Coordinates of C-alpha atoms and ligand atoms in Angstrom, one line a residue:
X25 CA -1.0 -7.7 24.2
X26 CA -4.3 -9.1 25.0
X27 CA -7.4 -8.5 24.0
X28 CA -10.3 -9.6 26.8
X29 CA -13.2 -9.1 28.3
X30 CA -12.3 -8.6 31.8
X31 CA -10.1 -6.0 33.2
X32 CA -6.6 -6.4 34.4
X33 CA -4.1 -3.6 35.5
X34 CA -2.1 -2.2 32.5
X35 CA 1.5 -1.7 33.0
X36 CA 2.4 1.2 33.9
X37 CA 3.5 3.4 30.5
X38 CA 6.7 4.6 29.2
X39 CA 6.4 8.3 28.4
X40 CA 7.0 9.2 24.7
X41 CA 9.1 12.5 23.5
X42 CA 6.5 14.5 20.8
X43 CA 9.7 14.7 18.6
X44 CA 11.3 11.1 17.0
X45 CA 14.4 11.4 19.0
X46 CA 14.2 7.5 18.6
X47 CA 16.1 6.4 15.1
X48 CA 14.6 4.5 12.4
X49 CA 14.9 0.5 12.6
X50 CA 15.6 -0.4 9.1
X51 CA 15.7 -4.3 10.5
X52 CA 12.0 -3.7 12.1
X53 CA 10.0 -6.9 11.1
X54 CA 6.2 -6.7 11.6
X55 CA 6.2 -11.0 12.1
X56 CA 8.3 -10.4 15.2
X57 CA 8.2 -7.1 16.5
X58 CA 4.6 -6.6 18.8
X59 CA 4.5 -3.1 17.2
X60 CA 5.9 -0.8 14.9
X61 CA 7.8 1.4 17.5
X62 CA 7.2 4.4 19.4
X63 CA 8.3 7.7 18.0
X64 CA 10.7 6.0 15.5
X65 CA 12.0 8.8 12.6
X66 CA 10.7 8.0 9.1
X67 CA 12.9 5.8 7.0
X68 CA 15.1 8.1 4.7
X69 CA 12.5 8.7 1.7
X70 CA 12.9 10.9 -1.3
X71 CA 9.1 11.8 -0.4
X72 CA 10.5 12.5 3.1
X73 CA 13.5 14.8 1.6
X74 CA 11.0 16.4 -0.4
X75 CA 7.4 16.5 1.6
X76 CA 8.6 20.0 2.8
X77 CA 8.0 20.7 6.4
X78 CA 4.9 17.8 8.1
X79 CA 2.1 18.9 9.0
X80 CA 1.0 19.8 12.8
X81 CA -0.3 16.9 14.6
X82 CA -1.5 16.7 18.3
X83 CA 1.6 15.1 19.7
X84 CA 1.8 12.1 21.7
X85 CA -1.5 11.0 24.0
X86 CA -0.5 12.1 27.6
X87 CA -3.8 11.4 29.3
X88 CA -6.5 8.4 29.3
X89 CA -9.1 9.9 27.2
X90 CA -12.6 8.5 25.9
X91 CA -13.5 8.8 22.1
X92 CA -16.3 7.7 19.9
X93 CA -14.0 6.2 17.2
X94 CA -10.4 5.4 17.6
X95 CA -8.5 4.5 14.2
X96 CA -5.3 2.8 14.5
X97 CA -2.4 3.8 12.2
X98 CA -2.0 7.6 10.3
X99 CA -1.2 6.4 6.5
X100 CA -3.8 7.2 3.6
X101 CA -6.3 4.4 4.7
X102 CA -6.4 5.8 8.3
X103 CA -6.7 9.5 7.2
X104 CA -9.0 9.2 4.9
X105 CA -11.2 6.9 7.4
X106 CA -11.1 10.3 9.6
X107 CA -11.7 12.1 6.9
X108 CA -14.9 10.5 5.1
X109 CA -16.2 9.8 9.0
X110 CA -15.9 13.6 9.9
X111 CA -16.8 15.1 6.4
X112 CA -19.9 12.6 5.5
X113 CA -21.1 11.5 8.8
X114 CA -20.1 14.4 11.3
X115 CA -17.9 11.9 13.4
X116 CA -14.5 13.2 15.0
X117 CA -12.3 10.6 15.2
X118 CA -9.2 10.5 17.1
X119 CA -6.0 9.1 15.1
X120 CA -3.0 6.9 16.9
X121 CA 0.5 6.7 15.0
X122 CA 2.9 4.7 16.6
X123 CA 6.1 6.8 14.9
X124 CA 5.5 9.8 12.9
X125 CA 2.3 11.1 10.6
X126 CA 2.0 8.9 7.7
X127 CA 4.9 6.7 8.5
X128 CA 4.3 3.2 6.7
X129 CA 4.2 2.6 3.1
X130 CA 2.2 6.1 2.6
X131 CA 5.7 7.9 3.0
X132 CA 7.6 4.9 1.5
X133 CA 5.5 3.8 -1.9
X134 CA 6.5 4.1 -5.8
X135 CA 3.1 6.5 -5.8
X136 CA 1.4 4.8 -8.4
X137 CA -2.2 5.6 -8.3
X138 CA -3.5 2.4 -10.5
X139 CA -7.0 1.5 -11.2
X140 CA -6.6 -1.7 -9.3
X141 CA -7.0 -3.1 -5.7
X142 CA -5.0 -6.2 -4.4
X143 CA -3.1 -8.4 -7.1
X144 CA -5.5 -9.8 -9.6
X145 CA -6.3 -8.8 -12.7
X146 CA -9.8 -8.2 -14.1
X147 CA -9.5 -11.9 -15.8
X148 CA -8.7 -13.5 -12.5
X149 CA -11.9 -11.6 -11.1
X150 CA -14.0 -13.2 -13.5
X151 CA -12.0 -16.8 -13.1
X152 CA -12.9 -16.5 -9.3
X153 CA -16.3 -14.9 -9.2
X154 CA -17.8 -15.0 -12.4
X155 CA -18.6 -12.0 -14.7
X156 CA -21.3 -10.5 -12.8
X157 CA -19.6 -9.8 -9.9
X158 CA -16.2 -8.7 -11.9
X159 CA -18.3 -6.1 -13.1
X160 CA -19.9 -5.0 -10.5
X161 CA -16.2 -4.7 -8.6
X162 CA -15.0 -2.9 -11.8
X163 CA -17.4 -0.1 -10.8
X164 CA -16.4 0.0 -7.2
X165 CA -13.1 0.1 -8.1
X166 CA -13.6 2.8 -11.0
X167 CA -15.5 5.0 -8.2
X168 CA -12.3 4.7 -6.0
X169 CA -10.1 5.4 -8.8
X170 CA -11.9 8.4 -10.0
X171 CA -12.5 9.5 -6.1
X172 CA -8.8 9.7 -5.9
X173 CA -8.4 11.5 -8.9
X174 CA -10.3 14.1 -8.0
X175 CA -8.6 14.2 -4.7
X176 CA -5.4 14.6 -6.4
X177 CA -6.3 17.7 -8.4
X178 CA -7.0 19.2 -4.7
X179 CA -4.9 18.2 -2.7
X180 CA -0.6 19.4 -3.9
X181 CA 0.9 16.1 -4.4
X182 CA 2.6 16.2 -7.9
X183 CA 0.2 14.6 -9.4
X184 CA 0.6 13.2 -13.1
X185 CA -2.3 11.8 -15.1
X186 CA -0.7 10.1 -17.4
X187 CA -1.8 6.1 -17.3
X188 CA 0.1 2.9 -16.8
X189 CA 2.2 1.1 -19.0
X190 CA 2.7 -2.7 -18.3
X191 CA 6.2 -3.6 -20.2
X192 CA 6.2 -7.3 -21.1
X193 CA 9.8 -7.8 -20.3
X194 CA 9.9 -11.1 -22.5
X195 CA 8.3 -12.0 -25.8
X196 CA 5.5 -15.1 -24.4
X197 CA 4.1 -12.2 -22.2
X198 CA 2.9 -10.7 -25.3
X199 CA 0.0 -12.7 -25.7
X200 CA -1.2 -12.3 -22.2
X201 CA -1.0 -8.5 -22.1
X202 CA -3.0 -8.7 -25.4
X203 CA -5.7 -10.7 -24.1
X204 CA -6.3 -8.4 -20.9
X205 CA -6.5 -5.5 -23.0
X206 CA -9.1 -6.9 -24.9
X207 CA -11.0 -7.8 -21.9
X208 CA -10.6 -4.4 -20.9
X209 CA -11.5 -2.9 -23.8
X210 CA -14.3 -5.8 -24.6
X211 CA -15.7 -6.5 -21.5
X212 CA -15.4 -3.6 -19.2
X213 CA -15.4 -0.6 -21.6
X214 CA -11.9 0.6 -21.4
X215 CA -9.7 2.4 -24.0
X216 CA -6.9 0.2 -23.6
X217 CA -4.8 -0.6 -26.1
X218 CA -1.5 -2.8 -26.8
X219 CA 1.5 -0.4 -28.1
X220 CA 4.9 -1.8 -29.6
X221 CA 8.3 -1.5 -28.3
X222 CA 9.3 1.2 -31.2
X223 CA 6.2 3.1 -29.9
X224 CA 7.2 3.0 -26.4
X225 CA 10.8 3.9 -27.3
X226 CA 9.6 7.3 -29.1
X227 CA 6.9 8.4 -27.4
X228 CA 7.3 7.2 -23.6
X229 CA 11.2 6.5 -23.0
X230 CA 13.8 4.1 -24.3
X231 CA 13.7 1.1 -22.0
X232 CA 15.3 -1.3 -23.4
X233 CA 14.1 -4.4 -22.2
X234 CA 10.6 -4.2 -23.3
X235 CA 9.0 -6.1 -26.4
X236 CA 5.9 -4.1 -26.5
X237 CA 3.6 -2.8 -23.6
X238 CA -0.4 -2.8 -22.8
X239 CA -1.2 1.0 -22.2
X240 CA -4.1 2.1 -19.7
X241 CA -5.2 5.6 -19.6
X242 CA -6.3 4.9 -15.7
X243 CA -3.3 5.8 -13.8
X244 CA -2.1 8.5 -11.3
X245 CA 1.2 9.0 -10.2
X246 CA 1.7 11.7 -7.2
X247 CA 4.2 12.4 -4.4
X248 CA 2.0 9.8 -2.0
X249 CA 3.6 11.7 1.3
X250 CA 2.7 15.2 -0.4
X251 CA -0.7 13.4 -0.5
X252 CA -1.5 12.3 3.0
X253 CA 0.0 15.3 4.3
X254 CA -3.0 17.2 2.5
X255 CA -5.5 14.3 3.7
X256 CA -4.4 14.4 7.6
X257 CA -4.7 18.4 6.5
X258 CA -8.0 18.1 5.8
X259 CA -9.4 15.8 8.6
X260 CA -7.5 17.9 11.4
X261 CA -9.4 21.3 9.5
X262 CA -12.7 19.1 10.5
X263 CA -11.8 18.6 14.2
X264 CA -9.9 15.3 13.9
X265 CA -7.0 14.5 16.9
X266 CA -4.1 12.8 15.3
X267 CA -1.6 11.4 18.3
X268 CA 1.4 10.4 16.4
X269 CA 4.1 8.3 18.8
X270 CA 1.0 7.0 20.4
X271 CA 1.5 3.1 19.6
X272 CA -1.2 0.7 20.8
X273 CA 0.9 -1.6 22.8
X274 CA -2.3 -3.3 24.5
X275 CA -5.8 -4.0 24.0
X276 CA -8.9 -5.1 26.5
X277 CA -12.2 -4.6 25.9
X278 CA -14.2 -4.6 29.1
X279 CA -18.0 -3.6 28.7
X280 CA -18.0 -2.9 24.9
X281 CA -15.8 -0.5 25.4
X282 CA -12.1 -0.6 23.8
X283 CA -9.2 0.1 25.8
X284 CA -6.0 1.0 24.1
X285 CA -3.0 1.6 25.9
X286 CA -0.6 3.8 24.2
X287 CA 3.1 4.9 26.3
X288 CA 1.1 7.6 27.6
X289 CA -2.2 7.3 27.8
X290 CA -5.6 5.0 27.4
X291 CA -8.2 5.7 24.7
X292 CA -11.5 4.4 25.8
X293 CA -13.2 3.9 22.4
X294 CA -16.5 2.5 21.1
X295 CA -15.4 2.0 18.0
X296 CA -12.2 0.8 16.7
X297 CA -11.1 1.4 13.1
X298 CA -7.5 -0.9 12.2
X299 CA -5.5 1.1 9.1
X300 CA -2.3 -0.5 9.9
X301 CA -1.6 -1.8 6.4
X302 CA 1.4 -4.1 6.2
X303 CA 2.6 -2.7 10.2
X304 CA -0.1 -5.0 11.6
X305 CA 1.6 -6.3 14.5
X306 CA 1.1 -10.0 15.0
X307 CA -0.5 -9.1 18.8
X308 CA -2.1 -5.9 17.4
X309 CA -5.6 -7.9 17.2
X310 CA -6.5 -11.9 17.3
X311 CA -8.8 -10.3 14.7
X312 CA -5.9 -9.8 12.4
X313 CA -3.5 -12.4 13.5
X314 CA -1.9 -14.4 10.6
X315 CA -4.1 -12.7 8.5
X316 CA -1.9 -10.3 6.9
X317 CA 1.3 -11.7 4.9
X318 CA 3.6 -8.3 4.9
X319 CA 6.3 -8.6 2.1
X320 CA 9.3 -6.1 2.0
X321 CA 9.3 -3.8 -1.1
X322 CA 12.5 -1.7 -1.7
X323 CA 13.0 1.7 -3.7
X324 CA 15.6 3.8 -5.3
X325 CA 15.7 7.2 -6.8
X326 CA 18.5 8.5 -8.4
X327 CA 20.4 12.2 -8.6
X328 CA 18.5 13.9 -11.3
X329 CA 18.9 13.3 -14.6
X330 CA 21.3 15.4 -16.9
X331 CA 19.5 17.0 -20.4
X332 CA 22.0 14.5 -21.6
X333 CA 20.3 11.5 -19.8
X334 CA 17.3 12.5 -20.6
X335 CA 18.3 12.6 -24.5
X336 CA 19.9 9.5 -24.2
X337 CA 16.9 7.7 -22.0
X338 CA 14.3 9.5 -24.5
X339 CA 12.2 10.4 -21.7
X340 CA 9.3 11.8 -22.9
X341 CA 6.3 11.7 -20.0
X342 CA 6.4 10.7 -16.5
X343 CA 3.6 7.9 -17.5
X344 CA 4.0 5.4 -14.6
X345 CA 5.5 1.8 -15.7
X346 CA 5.5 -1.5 -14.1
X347 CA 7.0 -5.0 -16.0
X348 CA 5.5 -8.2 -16.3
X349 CA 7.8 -10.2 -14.2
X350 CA 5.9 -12.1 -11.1
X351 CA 8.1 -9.9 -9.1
X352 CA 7.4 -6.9 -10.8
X353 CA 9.6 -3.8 -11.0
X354 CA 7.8 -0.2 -10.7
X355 CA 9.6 2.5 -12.3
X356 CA 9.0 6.4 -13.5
X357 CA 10.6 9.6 -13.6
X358 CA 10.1 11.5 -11.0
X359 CA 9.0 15.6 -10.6
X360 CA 12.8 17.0 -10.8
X361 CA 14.1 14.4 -13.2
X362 CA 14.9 11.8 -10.8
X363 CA 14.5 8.1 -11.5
X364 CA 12.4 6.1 -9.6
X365 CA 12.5 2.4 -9.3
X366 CA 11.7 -0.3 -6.5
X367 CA 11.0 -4.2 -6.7
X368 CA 10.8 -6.8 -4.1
X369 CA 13.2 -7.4 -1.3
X370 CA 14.7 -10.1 1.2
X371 CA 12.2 -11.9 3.2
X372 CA 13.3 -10.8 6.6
X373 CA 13.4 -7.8 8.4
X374 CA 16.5 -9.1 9.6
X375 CA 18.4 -9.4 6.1
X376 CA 16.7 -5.9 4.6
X377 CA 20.5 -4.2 4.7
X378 CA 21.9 -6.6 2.6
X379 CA 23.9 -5.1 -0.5
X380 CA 22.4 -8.0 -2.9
X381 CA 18.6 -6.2 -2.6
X382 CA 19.7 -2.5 -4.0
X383 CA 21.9 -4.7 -6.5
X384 CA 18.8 -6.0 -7.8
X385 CA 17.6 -2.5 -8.1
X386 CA 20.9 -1.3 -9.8
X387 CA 21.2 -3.7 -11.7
X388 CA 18.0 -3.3 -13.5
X389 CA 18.3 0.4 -14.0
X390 CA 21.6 -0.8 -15.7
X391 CA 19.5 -3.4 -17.9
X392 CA 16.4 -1.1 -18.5
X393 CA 18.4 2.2 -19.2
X394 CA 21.8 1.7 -20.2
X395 CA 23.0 5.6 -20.6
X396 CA 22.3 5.8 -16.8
X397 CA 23.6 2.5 -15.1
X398 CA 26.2 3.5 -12.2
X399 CA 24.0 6.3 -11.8
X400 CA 24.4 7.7 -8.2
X401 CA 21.5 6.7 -5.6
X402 CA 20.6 9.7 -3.2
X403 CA 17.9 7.8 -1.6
X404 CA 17.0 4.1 -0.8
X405 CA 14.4 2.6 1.6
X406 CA 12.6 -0.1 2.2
X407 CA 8.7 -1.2 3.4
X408 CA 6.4 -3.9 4.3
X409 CA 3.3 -4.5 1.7
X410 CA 0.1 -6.0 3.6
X411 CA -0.3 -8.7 0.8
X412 CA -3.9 -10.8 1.7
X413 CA -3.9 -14.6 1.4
X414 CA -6.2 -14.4 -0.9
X415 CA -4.3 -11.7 -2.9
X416 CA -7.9 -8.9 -2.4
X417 CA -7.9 -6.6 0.5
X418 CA -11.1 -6.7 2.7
X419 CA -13.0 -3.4 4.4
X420 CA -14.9 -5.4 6.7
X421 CA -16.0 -5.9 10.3
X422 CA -14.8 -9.0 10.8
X423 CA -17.1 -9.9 13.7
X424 CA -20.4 -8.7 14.0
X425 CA -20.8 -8.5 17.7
X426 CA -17.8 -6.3 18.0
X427 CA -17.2 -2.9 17.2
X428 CA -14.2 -3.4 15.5
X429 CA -13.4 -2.9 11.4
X430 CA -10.4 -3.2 9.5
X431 CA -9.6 -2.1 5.9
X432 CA -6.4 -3.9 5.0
X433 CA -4.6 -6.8 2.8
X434 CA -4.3 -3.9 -1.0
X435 CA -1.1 -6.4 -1.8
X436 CA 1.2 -3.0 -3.3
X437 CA -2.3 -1.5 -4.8
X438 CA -3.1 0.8 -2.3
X439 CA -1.6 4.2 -3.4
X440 CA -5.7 4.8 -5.6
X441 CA -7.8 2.0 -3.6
X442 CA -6.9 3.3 0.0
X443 CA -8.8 6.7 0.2
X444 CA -12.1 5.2 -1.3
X445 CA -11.5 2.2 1.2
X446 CA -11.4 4.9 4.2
X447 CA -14.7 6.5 2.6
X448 CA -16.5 2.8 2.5
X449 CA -15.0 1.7 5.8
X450 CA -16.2 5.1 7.8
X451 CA -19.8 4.5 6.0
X452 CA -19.8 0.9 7.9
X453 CA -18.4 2.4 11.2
X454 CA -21.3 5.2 10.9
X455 CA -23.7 2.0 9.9
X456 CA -24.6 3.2 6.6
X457 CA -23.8 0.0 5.0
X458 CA -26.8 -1.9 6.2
X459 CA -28.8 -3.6 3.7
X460 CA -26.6 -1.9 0.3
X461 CA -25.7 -4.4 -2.2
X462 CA -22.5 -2.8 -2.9
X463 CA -20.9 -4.8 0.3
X464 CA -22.1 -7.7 -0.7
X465 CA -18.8 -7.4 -2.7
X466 CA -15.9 -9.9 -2.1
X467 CA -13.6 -7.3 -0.8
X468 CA -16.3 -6.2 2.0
X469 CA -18.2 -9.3 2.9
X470 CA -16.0 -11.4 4.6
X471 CA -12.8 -11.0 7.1
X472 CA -9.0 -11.4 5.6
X473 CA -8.5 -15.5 5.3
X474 CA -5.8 -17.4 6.4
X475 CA -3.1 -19.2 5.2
X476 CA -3.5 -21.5 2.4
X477 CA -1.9 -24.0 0.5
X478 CA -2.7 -24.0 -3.3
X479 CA -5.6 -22.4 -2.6
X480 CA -7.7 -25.3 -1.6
X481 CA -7.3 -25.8 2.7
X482 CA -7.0 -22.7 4.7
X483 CA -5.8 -23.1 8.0
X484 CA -3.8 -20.7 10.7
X485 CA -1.6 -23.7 11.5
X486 CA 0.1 -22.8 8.0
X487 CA 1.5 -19.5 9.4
X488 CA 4.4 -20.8 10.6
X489 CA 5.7 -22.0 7.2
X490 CA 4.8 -18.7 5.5
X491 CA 8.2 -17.2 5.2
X492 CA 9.7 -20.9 4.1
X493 CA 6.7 -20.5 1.3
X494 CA 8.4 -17.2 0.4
X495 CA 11.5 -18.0 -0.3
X496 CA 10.7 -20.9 -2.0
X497 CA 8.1 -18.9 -4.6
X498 CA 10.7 -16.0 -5.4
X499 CA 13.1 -18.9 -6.8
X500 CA 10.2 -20.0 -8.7
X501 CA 9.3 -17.0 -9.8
X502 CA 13.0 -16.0 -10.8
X503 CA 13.4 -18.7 -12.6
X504 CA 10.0 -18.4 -14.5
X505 CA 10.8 -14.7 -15.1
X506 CA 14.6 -14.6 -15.9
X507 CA 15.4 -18.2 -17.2
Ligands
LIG136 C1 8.0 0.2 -1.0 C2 6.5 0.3 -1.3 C3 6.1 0.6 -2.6 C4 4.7 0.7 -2.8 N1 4.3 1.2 -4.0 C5 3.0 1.3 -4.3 C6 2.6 1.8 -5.6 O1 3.4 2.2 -6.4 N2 1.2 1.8 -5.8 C7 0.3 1.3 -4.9 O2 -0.9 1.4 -5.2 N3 0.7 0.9 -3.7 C8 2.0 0.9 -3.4 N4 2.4 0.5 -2.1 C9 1.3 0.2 -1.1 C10 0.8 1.6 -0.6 O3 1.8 2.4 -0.2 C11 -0.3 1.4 0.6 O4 -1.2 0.4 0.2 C12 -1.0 2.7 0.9 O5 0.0 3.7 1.2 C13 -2.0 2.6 2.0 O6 -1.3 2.4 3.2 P1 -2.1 2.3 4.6 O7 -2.6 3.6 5.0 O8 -3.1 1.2 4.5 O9 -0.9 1.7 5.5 P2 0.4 2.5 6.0 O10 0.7 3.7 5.2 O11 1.5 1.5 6.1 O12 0.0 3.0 7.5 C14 -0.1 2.1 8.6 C15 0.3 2.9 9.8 O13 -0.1 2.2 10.9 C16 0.8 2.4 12.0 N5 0.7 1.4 13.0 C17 0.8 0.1 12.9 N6 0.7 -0.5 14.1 C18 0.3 0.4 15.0 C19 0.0 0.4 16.4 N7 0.0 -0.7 17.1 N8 -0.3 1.6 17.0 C20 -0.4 2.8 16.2 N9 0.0 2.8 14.9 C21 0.3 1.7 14.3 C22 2.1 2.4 11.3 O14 3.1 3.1 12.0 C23 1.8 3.1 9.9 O15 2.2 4.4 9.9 C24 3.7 0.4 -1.8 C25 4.2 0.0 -0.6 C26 5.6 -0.1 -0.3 C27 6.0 -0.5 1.1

């Protein structure tokens, strides 16, 4: 793909059927494939099983047409982008999905709705920026958390409010769970509040690895398909076009003006919004080239539980919980009883069918809930997290003399975060952002960074060596968690 200032002649495009009669890739690999597909089938989700019938969509582009705004990708970030730019500023954006509605990690996450962006915690904020600016990203994030509460009470997702608990899955991560709650608590006026083992056995469920647990009230778990659905819902009630197995296989802008050539058909656009998560293609954008690190995340969920599993488990509340290994497990039950639990997976698109991934996911159902190990799986999956360099997403236009704007890089936080980043980023595509202190904030004041090595040089020419990186740091990690 390229991306230039001239014109040249596009190729002439391969015409796209409006329904996936193209199968799902489960070895797809966004480091080495230019695109995510064209009209691919979802991957074989419980949300996908359970999402009911999709919503309409406008089909495949099958003309060149010219549009204000053009956003690229159709998960939450995207819709809500066309959402907040139609509802707030009266703009009607037109939507291209390269497979179906919603078909990246918003039809493939664990759906828990945290009160977090990116991977650090509030203590790393502070380590990094100091304590004014941790606060002052505290509220932003607190808005976005409570914006997608309220959305969740709207829209029919499934949606339990019922906090997060972090398990420390081994007695040293006491100490540190202890000391973020009292930042919480201290520093940023939270109720949270450490619990112990016993009090997580009777009142939450019996998982048996944990030593004791840090509870937050902030925490949202919903059927995060169920959810977009109602966002793209919404938008399309507004006048919004969304052209699903319309992938943007090339890009040229010639004049200002953005040409995106899809199978069947150009969008000439003036603006271009980028919502294409951890499916950023490496020739998507050189605006977004080696920016974006995407790590495979894998998921179960189970057959529904028995009343006898249930008993057994102590299941009492579909609370959300996550553990405190590096390479955390996510875990709940689900609406209907199911189990839900993912982790991380192989590095490569290539080795994502290998049996030793669910195994890892087996096994620590096995470990975590005795009474149902050899449970039977009825659904397992697999997707690619956009995980930042510098471990913060960024809603940002990257370069100020063009039109372009990304919100990307949540790093497996982006079930809350992503709706309030659609609402900020179509405020900076309407050009409300202008002169507001709020995006002065680290997340929305500079583009995605590169590549780094311990944090200190940055540099593209590490890209290369990112996936050796990988696999190095998750035998680090395993040993540091496990040994
Ligand atoms: C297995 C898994 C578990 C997760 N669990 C959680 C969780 O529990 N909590 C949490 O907060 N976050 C979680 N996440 C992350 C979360 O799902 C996302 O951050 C969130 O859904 C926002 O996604 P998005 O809209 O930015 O990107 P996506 O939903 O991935 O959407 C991007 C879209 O862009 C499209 N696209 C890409 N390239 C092109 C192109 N060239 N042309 C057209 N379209 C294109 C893709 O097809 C895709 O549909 C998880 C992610 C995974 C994979």
């Amino acid at each position: 793909m390229t991306m230039t200032g001239t014109a040249t002649s596009f190729t002439a495009p391969e015409a796209v059927p409006a329904t996936p009669s193209r199968p799902y890739d489960p070895r797809y690999d966004p480091l080495l494939a230019p695109d995510p597909g064209a009209g691919r089938a979802y991957a074989p989700t419980w949300w996908v099983a359970s999402a009911g019938t999709p919503p309409e969509d406008d089909g495949p582009l099958v003309q060149d047409i010219d549009v204000d705004v053009a956003i690229v990708g159709s998960g939450a970030t995207g819709m809500s982008t066309a959402l907040y730019l139609a509802q707030e500023h009266g703009i009607r954006a037109t939507v291209l999905e390269a497979n179906q509605a919603a078909w990246g990690c918003s039809s493939r996450s664990g759906g828990q709705g945290q009160n977090a962006s990116g991977r650090l915690k509030r203590s790393q904020w502070i380590a990094r920026w100091g304590f004014d600016t941790a606060k002052k990203l505290d509220a932003e994030i607190r808005a976005g958390f409570e914006n997608f509460k309220a959305l969740t009470q709207q829209i029919d997702c499934d949606a339990f409010d019922g906090g997060h608990l972090y398990l420390a899955h081994r007695r040293e991560k006491l100490p540190v769970l202890a000391a973020e709650a009292a930042l919480m608590r201290d520093t940023f006026g939270y109720a949270t509040r450490m619990m112990s083992a016993e009090e997580v056995r009777s009142d939450y469920c019996d998982e048996r690895e944990t030593v004791g647990a840090m509870f937050e009230a902030e925490g949202v778990g919903i059927h995060p398909l169920k959810f977009t659905f109602g966002l793209l819902r919404r938008a399309r009630a507004l006048g919004v076009k969304v052209h699903t197995s319309s992938p943007v296989q090339g890009w040229q802008t010639i004049d200002g003006v953005h040409h995106l050539r899809t199978p069947g058909g150009t969008v000439r656009a003036r603006r271009v919004a980028v919502c294409t998560g951890g499916y950023t293609g490496q020739a998507l954008s050189p605006l977004l080239k080696n920016r974006v690190m995407p790590i495979l995340s894998n998921s179960v969920v189970t057959r529904e539980l028995t009343e006898a599993e249930l008993k057994a488990t102590n299941f009492r509340s579909k609370t959300f919980l996550t553990d405190t290994r590096t390479l955390r497990f996510y875990y709940r039950l689900l609406e209907g009883n199911r189990l839900q639990i993912g982790s991380r997976s192989s590095v490569s698109g290539a080795d994502a069918e290998a049996p030793v991934h669910l195994k890892l996911l087996t096994d620590a159902i096995a470990r975590k809930f005795p009474p149902l190990a050899n449970i039977r799986i009825d659904h397992s999956w697999w997707g690619w997290v956009d995980m930042s360099h510098d471990m913060m997403p960024r809603i940002t236009q990257p370069d100020a003399s063009k039109k372009i704007w990304y919100a990307v890089g949540y790093g497996g936080n982006g079930v809350s975060f992503s709706t309030w980043a659609g609402k900020r980023l179509a405020e900076r595509i309407a050009g409300r952002d202008a002169g507001r202190e709020v995006f002065e904030l680290p997340i929305y004041d500079s583009p995605l960074p590169f590549p780094n090595v311990m944090g200190l040089v940055e540099s593209q020419a590490f890209a290369p060596f990112r996936r050796m990186g990988q696999r190095m740091l998750y035998k680090w990690y395993w040993l540091k968690d496990e040994k």
